[in-house]
Amino acid sequence: MAKQDYYSTLGVAKDADLETLKKAYRKLAMQFHPDRNHGDASAEQKFKEVSEAYDVLKDDQKRAAYDRFGHAAFENGHGGFNGRGGAGAAGFDFTASGFADIFDEMFGEFMGGRRGSQSRARGGDLRYNMDITLEEAFGGKQATIRVPGTQPCEACHGTGGEKGTQPVTCPTCRGHGKVRATQGFFTIERTCAACGGLGKVIEKPCPACHGQGRTTKDKTLQVTIPPGVEDGTRIRLAGEGEAGLRGAPSGDLYIFLSLKQHRLFQRDGANIHCRVPLSMATATLGGGIEIPTIDGSRAKVQVPPGTQTGQQFRLKGKGMSVLRTSARGDMYAEIVVETPVNLSKHQKELLKEFEAEGRKHGSSSPEADSFFRKVKEFFGKEEG
């Protein structure tokens, strides 16, 4: 059976760049890796094919030869893949370190590659949820928080060993942090179980931390909340997470901010909205009103006669702080005209007199009159 084109094997175009080739190989290699398909001979064969294809196409010289001569470039004395487990068409070794090398290149630390076992002992990241007010989000704040977690052991200074002793090279993995096992034509690397991937073992554990190099201990931190933060903002404090194992780097602390609901203001990005109830008399006759702003001051708004519900007044530069700048958003005061309630007898009589006077001198409610005139016309057409 004819050998499948390398580009088709990876599912890429012939002009695909190296990054595209890497992404295609990564996806297929993970899909057909023997560890995920135990006993599946077809998956094993497919894994071999995509690895061979990638090994050729990632190399500029091999790719140029393949583009010109196809598979024949690596056959009949051209250094081709001989199918017997030796160095193949692409000069790819399927017997020893070939798969391991290509997986180290592609997946690195993700697959437990050769980039250093110490990274696997890094401390875990921590999350801290903090509630702040809208005023605090506007002006920023300095907060003191107490975080539970682990800290480097003070007795052994994080080494995990008894005072005066040092970790020794792991005899199982010889300090590599990994052990290799050959299965058929490929090699699989796994984290060394004896040292946990550290490459070192403790002969005399520290009695305070039992060889871990870290102990459980809360710590107090000062956190700066910058002006302009929004709900859901994440602040990262590097190295303030869990302590690493036996002196390995600590994890990070992530602070997630949640804004409390405000009694007066609603936030919309950098802008603030405020609902302002207005009496019918003030809305009708007009007048000046004072409304609060997020910075604690008061702003004067001149309401014109005949102001309606829903009308907005913009107060430029009275909104929220904008993160990492000196700018501010705007504030919008939205008017809600309040209908009078709990009227006295005299007030009701005055309103009736007001209504009657309005009929004599023209409508004082043009929008309502227009609506009911249209309603009358509508029902007139229906009856006709």
mmCIF file of C-alpha atoms in Angstrom:
data_model
loop_
_atom_site.group_PDB
_atom_site.id
_atom_site.type_symbol
_atom_site.label_atom_id
_atom_site.label_comp_id
_atom_site.label_asym_id
_atom_site.label_seq_id
_atom_site.Cartn_x
_atom_site.Cartn_y
_atom_site.Cartn_z
ATOM 1 C CA MET A 1 0.000 0.000 0.000
ATOM 2 C CA ALA A 2 1.294 3.429 -0.971
ATOM 3 C CA LYS A 3 2.591 5.557 1.850
ATOM 4 C CA GLN A 4 0.383 8.500 2.809
ATOM 5 C CA ASP A 5 1.591 11.987 2.040
ATOM 6 C CA TYR A 6 3.241 13.542 5.115
ATOM 7 C CA TYR A 7 1.154 16.710 4.866
ATOM 8 C CA SER A 8 -2.033 14.663 4.709
ATOM 9 C CA THR A 9 -0.847 12.591 7.664
ATOM 10 C CA LEU A 10 -0.643 15.745 9.788
ATOM 11 C CA GLY A 11 -3.710 17.316 8.179
ATOM 12 C CA VAL A 12 -1.939 20.519 7.117
ATOM 13 C CA ALA A 13 -1.456 22.438 3.868
ATOM 14 C CA LYS A 14 1.832 22.204 1.974
ATOM 15 C CA ASP A 15 2.650 25.821 2.821
ATOM 16 C CA ALA A 16 2.056 25.321 6.562
ATOM 17 C CA ASP A 17 4.575 27.098 8.780
ATOM 18 C CA LEU A 18 6.444 25.458 11.659
ATOM 19 C CA GLU A 19 3.962 26.650 14.293
ATOM 20 C CA THR A 20 1.074 25.085 12.356
ATOM 21 C CA LEU A 21 3.022 21.834 12.056
ATOM 22 C CA LYS A 22 3.679 21.809 15.803
ATOM 23 C CA LYS A 23 0.012 22.356 16.653
ATOM 24 C CA ALA A 24 -1.106 19.607 14.277
ATOM 25 C CA TYR A 25 1.454 17.138 15.610
ATOM 26 C CA ARG A 26 0.680 17.992 19.233
ATOM 27 C CA LYS A 27 -3.019 17.249 18.704
ATOM 28 C CA LEU A 28 -2.507 13.974 16.846
ATOM 29 C CA ALA A 29 0.294 12.707 19.096
ATOM 30 C CA MET A 30 -1.859 13.194 22.164
ATOM 31 C CA GLN A 31 -4.776 11.459 20.435
ATOM 32 C CA PHE A 32 -2.853 8.363 19.331
ATOM 33 C CA HIS A 33 -0.255 8.082 22.097
ATOM 34 C CA PRO A 34 0.086 4.420 23.178
ATOM 35 C CA ASP A 35 -0.471 5.339 26.821
ATOM 36 C CA ARG A 36 -3.980 6.413 25.865
ATOM 37 C CA ASN A 37 -4.638 3.466 23.567
ATOM 38 C CA HIS A 38 -3.408 0.364 25.365
ATOM 39 C CA GLY A 39 -3.369 -2.666 23.055
ATOM 40 C CA ASP A 40 -4.605 -0.712 20.009
ATOM 41 C CA ALA A 41 -2.207 -1.623 17.198
ATOM 42 C CA SER A 42 -3.797 0.818 14.735
ATOM 43 C CA ALA A 43 -3.341 3.732 17.145
ATOM 44 C CA GLU A 44 0.278 2.709 17.691
ATOM 45 C CA GLN A 45 0.847 2.652 13.935
ATOM 46 C CA LYS A 46 -0.822 6.026 13.508
ATOM 47 C CA PHE A 47 1.324 7.474 16.283
ATOM 48 C CA LYS A 48 4.419 6.237 14.464
ATOM 49 C CA GLU A 49 3.242 7.776 11.184
ATOM 50 C CA VAL A 50 2.496 11.244 12.550
ATOM 51 C CA SER A 51 5.814 11.285 14.432
ATOM 52 C CA GLU A 52 7.704 10.319 11.276
ATOM 53 C CA ALA A 53 5.856 12.966 9.251
ATOM 54 C CA TYR A 54 6.576 15.700 11.764
ATOM 55 C CA ASP A 55 10.230 14.736 12.066
ATOM 56 C CA VAL A 56 10.651 15.231 8.315
ATOM 57 C CA LEU A 57 8.625 18.407 7.854
ATOM 58 C CA LYS A 58 10.054 20.282 10.846
ATOM 59 C CA ASP A 59 13.549 20.101 9.303
ATOM 60 C CA ASP A 60 14.057 22.578 6.454
ATOM 61 C CA GLN A 61 16.509 20.373 4.510
ATOM 62 C CA LYS A 62 14.467 17.202 4.858
ATOM 63 C CA ARG A 63 11.291 19.082 3.972
ATOM 64 C CA ALA A 64 12.880 20.566 0.849
ATOM 65 C CA ALA A 65 13.996 17.100 -0.269
ATOM 66 C CA TYR A 66 10.568 15.659 0.452
ATOM 67 C CA ASP A 67 8.785 18.454 -1.430
ATOM 68 C CA ARG A 68 10.947 17.732 -4.470
ATOM 69 C CA PHE A 69 11.157 13.947 -4.505
ATOM 70 C CA GLY A 70 8.422 12.775 -2.126
ATOM 71 C CA HIS A 71 9.057 9.585 -0.154
ATOM 72 C CA ALA A 72 11.660 8.566 -2.736
ATOM 73 C CA ALA A 73 13.981 11.177 -1.258
ATOM 74 C CA PHE A 74 14.552 8.866 1.710
ATOM 75 C CA GLU A 75 14.587 5.507 -0.037
ATOM 76 C CA ASN A 76 17.113 3.477 -2.028
ATOM 77 C CA GLY A 77 20.179 4.697 -0.285
ATOM 78 C CA HIS A 78 18.931 8.189 0.471
ATOM 79 C CA GLY A 79 18.741 7.582 4.185
ATOM 80 C CA GLY A 80 15.172 6.406 4.126
ATOM 81 C CA PHE A 81 13.027 4.843 6.810
ATOM 82 C CA ASN A 82 13.733 1.154 6.483
ATOM 83 C CA GLY A 83 10.812 -0.158 8.510
ATOM 84 C CA ARG A 84 13.064 -2.387 10.663
ATOM 85 C CA GLY A 85 13.454 -0.117 13.651
ATOM 86 C CA GLY A 86 16.681 1.583 12.509
ATOM 87 C CA ALA A 87 17.294 5.171 11.601
ATOM 88 C CA GLY A 88 14.563 5.824 9.085
ATOM 89 C CA ALA A 89 13.693 7.826 6.035
ATOM 90 C CA ALA A 90 13.763 10.940 7.921
ATOM 91 C CA GLY A 91 16.712 9.782 9.955
ATOM 92 C CA PHE A 92 14.250 9.160 12.787
ATOM 93 C CA ASP A 93 15.115 6.546 15.392
ATOM 94 C CA PHE A 94 12.089 4.594 16.597
ATOM 95 C CA THR A 95 14.040 2.252 18.847
ATOM 96 C CA ALA A 96 15.556 4.327 21.603
ATOM 97 C CA SER A 97 15.212 8.024 22.223
ATOM 98 C CA GLY A 98 13.416 9.083 19.065
ATOM 99 C CA PHE A 99 9.943 9.391 20.565
ATOM 100 C CA ALA A 100 11.280 10.706 23.851
ATOM 101 C CA ASP A 101 13.273 13.427 22.080
ATOM 102 C CA ILE A 102 10.386 14.603 19.946
ATOM 103 C CA PHE A 103 8.011 14.569 22.926
ATOM 104 C CA ASP A 104 10.495 16.542 25.020
ATOM 105 C CA GLU A 105 10.668 19.106 22.241
ATOM 106 C CA MET A 106 6.923 19.376 21.799
ATOM 107 C CA PHE A 107 5.492 19.012 25.272
ATOM 108 C CA GLY A 108 8.377 19.932 27.580
ATOM 109 C CA GLU A 109 7.257 20.284 31.199
ATOM 110 C CA PHE A 110 3.669 19.457 30.279
ATOM 111 C CA MET A 111 4.633 15.868 29.504
ATOM 112 C CA GLY A 112 7.322 15.669 32.203
ATOM 113 C CA GLY A 113 10.131 16.362 29.722
ATOM 114 C CA ARG A 114 13.737 17.277 30.286
ATOM 115 C CA ARG A 115 13.405 20.881 31.358
ATOM 116 C CA GLY A 116 14.187 20.196 34.983
ATOM 117 C CA SER A 117 12.382 18.100 37.521
ATOM 118 C CA GLN A 118 12.493 20.834 40.156
ATOM 119 C CA SER A 119 9.609 22.692 38.450
ATOM 120 C CA ARG A 120 7.261 19.859 39.396
ATOM 121 C CA ALA A 121 7.888 20.557 43.089
ATOM 122 C CA ARG A 122 6.740 24.180 42.801
ATOM 123 C CA GLY A 123 4.261 25.192 45.466
ATOM 124 C CA GLY A 124 0.586 25.396 44.639
ATOM 125 C CA ASP A 125 -1.210 28.632 43.789
ATOM 126 C CA LEU A 126 -3.691 30.077 46.279
ATOM 127 C CA ARG A 127 -6.913 32.033 45.780
ATOM 128 C CA TYR A 128 -8.230 34.731 48.111
ATOM 129 C CA ASN A 129 -11.672 36.308 47.614
ATOM 130 C CA MET A 130 -12.011 39.939 48.692
ATOM 131 C CA ASP A 131 -15.165 42.073 48.813
ATOM 132 C CA ILE A 132 -14.708 45.820 48.360
ATOM 133 C CA THR A 133 -17.106 48.768 48.183
ATOM 134 C CA LEU A 134 -17.660 50.918 45.128
ATOM 135 C CA GLU A 135 -15.953 53.790 46.944
ATOM 136 C CA GLU A 136 -12.888 51.600 47.523
ATOM 137 C CA ALA A 137 -12.869 50.599 43.866
ATOM 138 C CA PHE A 138 -13.003 54.306 42.981
ATOM 139 C CA GLY A 139 -10.230 55.511 45.276
ATOM 140 C CA GLY A 140 -8.178 52.357 45.778
ATOM 141 C CA LYS A 141 -7.103 51.047 49.174
ATOM 142 C CA GLN A 142 -4.424 49.313 51.201
ATOM 143 C CA ALA A 143 -5.746 46.070 52.642
ATOM 144 C CA THR A 144 -4.261 43.693 55.196
ATOM 145 C CA ILE A 145 -5.164 40.049 54.628
ATOM 146 C CA ARG A 146 -4.374 36.854 56.471
ATOM 147 C CA VAL A 147 -3.713 33.858 54.237
ATOM 148 C CA PRO A 148 -3.556 30.235 55.447
ATOM 149 C CA GLY A 149 -0.980 28.074 53.726
ATOM 150 C CA THR A 150 2.509 26.635 53.996
ATOM 151 C CA GLN A 151 5.806 28.398 54.597
ATOM 152 C CA PRO A 152 9.428 27.229 54.246
ATOM 153 C CA CYS A 153 10.455 25.325 57.367
ATOM 154 C CA GLU A 154 12.443 27.597 59.666
ATOM 155 C CA ALA A 155 14.288 24.680 61.288
ATOM 156 C CA CYS A 156 15.861 23.365 58.086
ATOM 157 C CA HIS A 157 15.476 26.510 55.939
ATOM 158 C CA GLY A 158 13.415 24.581 53.428
ATOM 159 C CA THR A 159 15.910 21.805 52.685
ATOM 160 C CA GLY A 160 13.869 19.094 54.380
ATOM 161 C CA GLY A 161 16.973 17.599 55.967
ATOM 162 C CA GLU A 162 18.228 17.535 59.512
ATOM 163 C CA LYS A 163 20.469 20.438 60.458
ATOM 164 C CA GLY A 164 23.958 19.945 59.062
ATOM 165 C CA THR A 165 22.839 17.450 56.404
ATOM 166 C CA GLN A 166 22.172 17.851 52.703
ATOM 167 C CA PRO A 167 19.913 15.937 50.278
ATOM 168 C CA VAL A 168 21.714 13.265 48.281
ATOM 169 C CA THR A 169 21.301 12.170 44.679
ATOM 170 C CA CYS A 170 18.421 9.748 44.212
ATOM 171 C CA PRO A 171 19.890 6.282 43.491
ATOM 172 C CA THR A 172 16.828 5.234 41.482
ATOM 173 C CA CYS A 173 16.879 7.980 38.839
ATOM 174 C CA ARG A 174 20.475 9.129 39.457
ATOM 175 C CA GLY A 175 19.334 12.707 39.959
ATOM 176 C CA HIS A 176 17.286 13.045 36.780
ATOM 177 C CA GLY A 177 13.910 12.989 38.520
ATOM 178 C CA LYS A 178 12.639 10.647 35.784
ATOM 179 C CA VAL A 179 12.920 6.997 34.919
ATOM 180 C CA ARG A 180 12.613 5.510 31.443
ATOM 181 C CA ALA A 181 11.021 2.271 30.395
ATOM 182 C CA THR A 182 11.285 0.824 26.878
ATOM 183 C CA GLN A 183 8.117 -0.721 25.471
ATOM 184 C CA GLY A 184 8.571 -2.147 22.030
ATOM 185 C CA PHE A 185 9.934 0.475 19.651
ATOM 186 C CA PHE A 186 9.378 3.527 21.863
ATOM 187 C CA THR A 187 10.518 4.794 25.264
ATOM 188 C CA ILE A 188 8.268 6.198 27.987
ATOM 189 C CA GLU A 189 9.449 8.563 30.696
ATOM 190 C CA ARG A 190 7.766 8.747 34.087
ATOM 191 C CA THR A 191 8.369 10.728 37.251
ATOM 192 C CA CYS A 192 10.649 8.895 39.636
ATOM 193 C CA ALA A 193 8.535 7.470 42.449
ATOM 194 C CA ALA A 194 11.465 7.319 44.854
ATOM 195 C CA CYS A 195 12.199 11.066 44.891
ATOM 196 C CA GLY A 196 8.938 12.445 43.511
ATOM 197 C CA GLY A 197 10.746 13.952 40.540
ATOM 198 C CA LEU A 198 13.139 16.039 42.632
ATOM 199 C CA GLY A 199 16.275 14.058 41.806
ATOM 200 C CA LYS A 200 17.270 14.228 45.488
ATOM 201 C CA VAL A 201 16.321 12.211 48.555
ATOM 202 C CA ILE A 202 16.542 13.022 52.255
ATOM 203 C CA GLU A 203 18.487 10.486 54.327
ATOM 204 C CA LYS A 204 17.840 12.230 57.668
ATOM 205 C CA PRO A 205 14.511 14.123 57.523
ATOM 206 C CA CYS A 206 14.044 17.318 59.499
ATOM 207 C CA PRO A 207 11.957 16.490 62.602
ATOM 208 C CA ALA A 208 10.019 19.764 62.344
ATOM 209 C CA CYS A 209 8.715 19.301 58.790
ATOM 210 C CA HIS A 210 9.295 15.543 58.363
ATOM 211 C CA GLY A 211 11.418 16.085 55.275
ATOM 212 C CA GLN A 212 8.926 18.248 53.408
ATOM 213 C CA GLY A 213 10.882 21.478 53.785
ATOM 214 C CA ARG A 214 7.691 23.389 54.617
ATOM 215 C CA THR A 215 5.235 23.755 57.481
ATOM 216 C CA THR A 216 1.644 24.935 57.810
ATOM 217 C CA LYS A 217 1.550 28.545 58.868
ATOM 218 C CA ASP A 218 -0.658 31.583 58.210
ATOM 219 C CA LYS A 219 0.908 34.801 56.945
ATOM 220 C CA THR A 220 -0.211 38.429 56.893
ATOM 221 C CA LEU A 221 0.151 40.410 53.682
ATOM 222 C CA GLN A 222 -0.363 44.005 52.617
ATOM 223 C CA VAL A 223 -2.312 44.310 49.365
ATOM 224 C CA THR A 224 -2.610 47.432 47.239
ATOM 225 C CA ILE A 225 -5.956 47.806 45.431
ATOM 226 C CA PRO A 226 -5.436 50.351 42.620
ATOM 227 C CA PRO A 227 -8.161 52.909 41.766
ATOM 228 C CA GLY A 228 -10.484 51.843 38.974
ATOM 229 C CA VAL A 229 -10.599 48.092 39.543
ATOM 230 C CA GLU A 230 -13.723 46.308 38.327
ATOM 231 C CA ASP A 231 -15.746 43.395 39.610
ATOM 232 C CA GLY A 232 -13.825 40.181 38.943
ATOM 233 C CA THR A 233 -10.408 41.864 38.760
ATOM 234 C CA ARG A 234 -7.597 39.429 39.610
ATOM 235 C CA ILE A 235 -4.469 40.607 41.412
ATOM 236 C CA ARG A 236 -1.417 38.303 41.355
ATOM 237 C CA LEU A 237 1.126 38.285 44.148
ATOM 238 C CA ALA A 238 4.066 36.299 42.816
ATOM 239 C CA GLY A 239 5.665 33.843 45.248
ATOM 240 C CA GLU A 240 3.043 34.333 47.958
ATOM 241 C CA GLY A 241 1.293 30.998 47.441
ATOM 242 C CA GLU A 242 2.144 27.613 48.922
ATOM 243 C CA ALA A 243 5.809 27.010 49.678
ATOM 244 C CA GLY A 244 7.578 24.677 47.269
ATOM 245 C CA LEU A 245 8.719 21.207 48.278
ATOM 246 C CA ARG A 246 12.253 21.154 49.723
ATOM 247 C CA GLY A 247 13.224 24.646 48.690
ATOM 248 C CA ALA A 248 11.489 24.643 45.297
ATOM 249 C CA PRO A 249 9.845 27.937 44.184
ATOM 250 C CA SER A 250 6.649 28.992 45.919
ATOM 251 C CA GLY A 251 3.365 29.281 44.080
ATOM 252 C CA ASP A 252 1.469 32.524 43.529
ATOM 253 C CA LEU A 253 -1.419 34.119 45.387
ATOM 254 C CA TYR A 254 -4.366 35.333 43.303
ATOM 255 C CA ILE A 255 -6.760 37.849 44.851
ATOM 256 C CA PHE A 256 -10.188 37.988 43.201
ATOM 257 C CA LEU A 257 -12.150 41.192 43.823
ATOM 258 C CA SER A 258 -15.936 41.369 44.141
ATOM 259 C CA LEU A 259 -17.719 44.730 44.300
ATOM 260 C CA LYS A 260 -20.536 45.101 46.798
ATOM 261 C CA GLN A 261 -23.841 46.507 45.596
ATOM 262 C CA HIS A 262 -24.174 50.253 46.280
ATOM 263 C CA ARG A 263 -27.257 51.920 47.778
ATOM 264 C CA LEU A 264 -27.291 54.807 45.291
ATOM 265 C CA PHE A 265 -25.050 54.098 42.316
ATOM 266 C CA GLN A 266 -24.924 51.528 39.545
ATOM 267 C CA ARG A 267 -21.641 51.090 37.712
ATOM 268 C CA ASP A 268 -21.303 50.679 33.947
ATOM 269 C CA GLY A 269 -17.608 50.420 33.163
ATOM 270 C CA ALA A 270 -16.110 53.818 33.923
ATOM 271 C CA ASN A 271 -19.539 55.473 34.116
ATOM 272 C CA ILE A 272 -21.928 55.689 37.043
ATOM 273 C CA HIS A 273 -25.728 55.896 36.940
ATOM 274 C CA CYS A 274 -27.871 57.319 39.709
ATOM 275 C CA ARG A 275 -31.663 57.132 39.841
ATOM 276 C CA VAL A 276 -33.020 60.460 41.123
ATOM 277 C CA PRO A 277 -36.713 60.599 42.188
ATOM 278 C CA LEU A 278 -38.248 64.028 41.571
ATOM 279 C CA SER A 279 -41.522 65.414 42.861
ATOM 280 C CA MET A 280 -44.178 66.230 40.301
ATOM 281 C CA ALA A 281 -44.079 69.921 41.263
ATOM 282 C CA THR A 282 -40.298 70.218 40.788
ATOM 283 C CA ALA A 283 -40.412 68.298 37.514
ATOM 284 C CA THR A 284 -43.231 70.553 36.318
ATOM 285 C CA LEU A 285 -41.880 73.915 37.447
ATOM 286 C CA GLY A 286 -38.155 73.161 37.280
ATOM 287 C CA GLY A 287 -35.531 74.004 39.858
ATOM 288 C CA GLY A 288 -32.111 73.167 41.226
ATOM 289 C CA ILE A 289 -31.315 69.904 43.002
ATOM 290 C CA GLU A 290 -28.196 68.469 44.648
ATOM 291 C CA ILE A 291 -27.085 64.883 44.132
ATOM 292 C CA PRO A 292 -24.148 62.961 45.683
ATOM 293 C CA THR A 293 -21.133 61.783 43.671
ATOM 294 C CA ILE A 294 -18.852 58.794 44.158
ATOM 295 C CA ASP A 295 -15.971 60.966 45.408
ATOM 296 C CA GLY A 296 -18.085 62.163 48.363
ATOM 297 C CA SER A 297 -18.868 65.625 47.038
ATOM 298 C CA ARG A 298 -22.196 67.084 45.873
ATOM 299 C CA ALA A 299 -23.140 68.138 42.377
ATOM 300 C CA LYS A 300 -25.802 70.692 41.457
ATOM 301 C CA VAL A 301 -28.177 69.924 38.627
ATOM 302 C CA GLN A 302 -30.583 72.479 37.170
ATOM 303 C CA VAL A 303 -33.805 70.712 36.205
ATOM 304 C CA PRO A 304 -35.731 72.536 33.445
ATOM 305 C CA PRO A 305 -39.546 72.930 33.600
ATOM 306 C CA GLY A 306 -41.437 69.981 32.155
ATOM 307 C CA THR A 307 -38.768 67.369 32.908
ATOM 308 C CA GLN A 308 -40.015 63.844 32.183
ATOM 309 C CA THR A 309 -39.225 60.411 33.655
ATOM 310 C CA GLY A 310 -36.203 58.848 31.975
ATOM 311 C CA GLN A 311 -34.506 62.121 31.145
ATOM 312 C CA GLN A 312 -30.780 61.953 31.934
ATOM 313 C CA PHE A 313 -28.350 64.640 32.992
ATOM 314 C CA ARG A 314 -24.653 64.027 32.322
ATOM 315 C CA LEU A 315 -22.058 65.126 34.847
ATOM 316 C CA LYS A 316 -18.786 64.974 32.951
ATOM 317 C CA GLY A 317 -15.797 63.568 34.858
ATOM 318 C CA LYS A 318 -17.870 62.579 37.908
ATOM 319 C CA GLY A 319 -17.784 58.841 37.269
ATOM 320 C CA MET A 320 -15.335 56.068 38.219
ATOM 321 C CA SER A 321 -11.566 56.222 38.081
ATOM 322 C CA VAL A 322 -10.057 54.554 35.033
ATOM 323 C CA LEU A 323 -7.479 51.894 35.938
ATOM 324 C CA ARG A 324 -3.837 52.982 35.541
ATOM 325 C CA THR A 325 -4.780 56.492 34.333
ATOM 326 C CA SER A 326 -5.795 59.807 35.886
ATOM 327 C CA ALA A 327 -8.995 59.907 33.830
ATOM 328 C CA ARG A 328 -12.538 59.496 35.148
ATOM 329 C CA GLY A 329 -15.764 58.432 33.537
ATOM 330 C CA ASP A 330 -19.049 60.319 33.647
ATOM 331 C CA MET A 331 -22.048 60.243 35.929
ATOM 332 C CA TYR A 332 -25.612 60.101 34.643
ATOM 333 C CA ALA A 333 -28.510 61.260 36.813
ATOM 334 C CA GLU A 334 -31.718 59.653 35.564
ATOM 335 C CA ILE A 335 -34.900 61.422 36.572
ATOM 336 C CA VAL A 336 -37.922 59.498 37.844
ATOM 337 C CA VAL A 337 -40.972 61.747 38.300
ATOM 338 C CA GLU A 338 -42.887 60.543 41.334
ATOM 339 C CA THR A 339 -46.687 60.536 41.310
ATOM 340 C CA PRO A 340 -48.090 62.052 44.556
ATOM 341 C CA VAL A 341 -49.625 59.623 47.064
ATOM 342 C CA ASN A 342 -51.588 60.008 50.313
ATOM 343 C CA LEU A 343 -53.194 63.261 49.146
ATOM 344 C CA SER A 344 -55.420 65.307 51.428
ATOM 345 C CA LYS A 345 -58.907 66.355 50.372
ATOM 346 C CA HIS A 346 -57.717 69.840 49.629
ATOM 347 C CA GLN A 347 -54.843 68.573 47.479
ATOM 348 C CA LYS A 348 -57.238 66.433 45.455
ATOM 349 C CA GLU A 349 -59.495 69.445 44.894
ATOM 350 C CA LEU A 350 -56.532 71.507 43.743
ATOM 351 C CA LEU A 351 -55.560 68.783 41.258
ATOM 352 C CA LYS A 352 -59.084 68.656 39.859
ATOM 353 C CA GLU A 353 -59.032 72.423 39.536
ATOM 354 C CA PHE A 354 -55.634 72.168 37.812
ATOM 355 C CA GLU A 355 -57.017 69.587 35.368
ATOM 356 C CA ALA A 356 -60.062 71.699 34.547
ATOM 357 C CA GLU A 357 -57.966 74.824 34.062
ATOM 358 C CA GLY A 358 -55.753 72.901 31.681
ATOM 359 C CA ARG A 359 -58.677 72.038 29.407
ATOM 360 C CA LYS A 360 -59.541 75.733 29.048
ATOM 361 C CA HIS A 361 -56.063 76.886 28.069
ATOM 362 C CA GLY A 362 -54.779 73.951 26.071
ATOM 363 C CA SER A 363 -53.375 70.607 27.051
ATOM 364 C CA SER A 364 -50.659 70.367 29.720
ATOM 365 C CA SER A 365 -50.124 66.677 28.882
ATOM 366 C CA PRO A 366 -49.479 66.630 25.120
ATOM 367 C CA GLU A 367 -48.071 63.098 25.033
ATOM 368 C CA ALA A 368 -51.085 61.612 26.822
ATOM 369 C CA ASP A 369 -53.515 63.573 24.659
ATOM 370 C CA SER A 370 -51.736 62.410 21.507
ATOM 371 C CA PHE A 371 -51.835 58.771 22.607
ATOM 372 C CA PHE A 372 -55.552 58.734 23.402
ATOM 373 C CA ARG A 373 -56.341 60.577 20.194
ATOM 374 C CA LYS A 374 -54.607 57.777 18.286
ATOM 375 C CA VAL A 375 -56.523 55.207 20.319
ATOM 376 C CA LYS A 376 -59.793 56.889 19.398
ATOM 377 C CA GLU A 377 -58.843 56.903 15.728
ATOM 378 C CA PHE A 378 -57.863 53.249 15.935
ATOM 379 C CA PHE A 379 -61.185 52.128 17.378
ATOM 380 C CA GLY A 380 -62.972 54.381 14.895
ATOM 381 C CA LYS A 381 -61.415 52.492 12.006
ATOM 382 C CA GLU A 382 -62.243 49.163 13.617
ATOM 383 C CA GLU A 383 -65.910 50.113 13.947
ATOM 384 C CA GLY A 384 -66.019 51.444 10.367
#
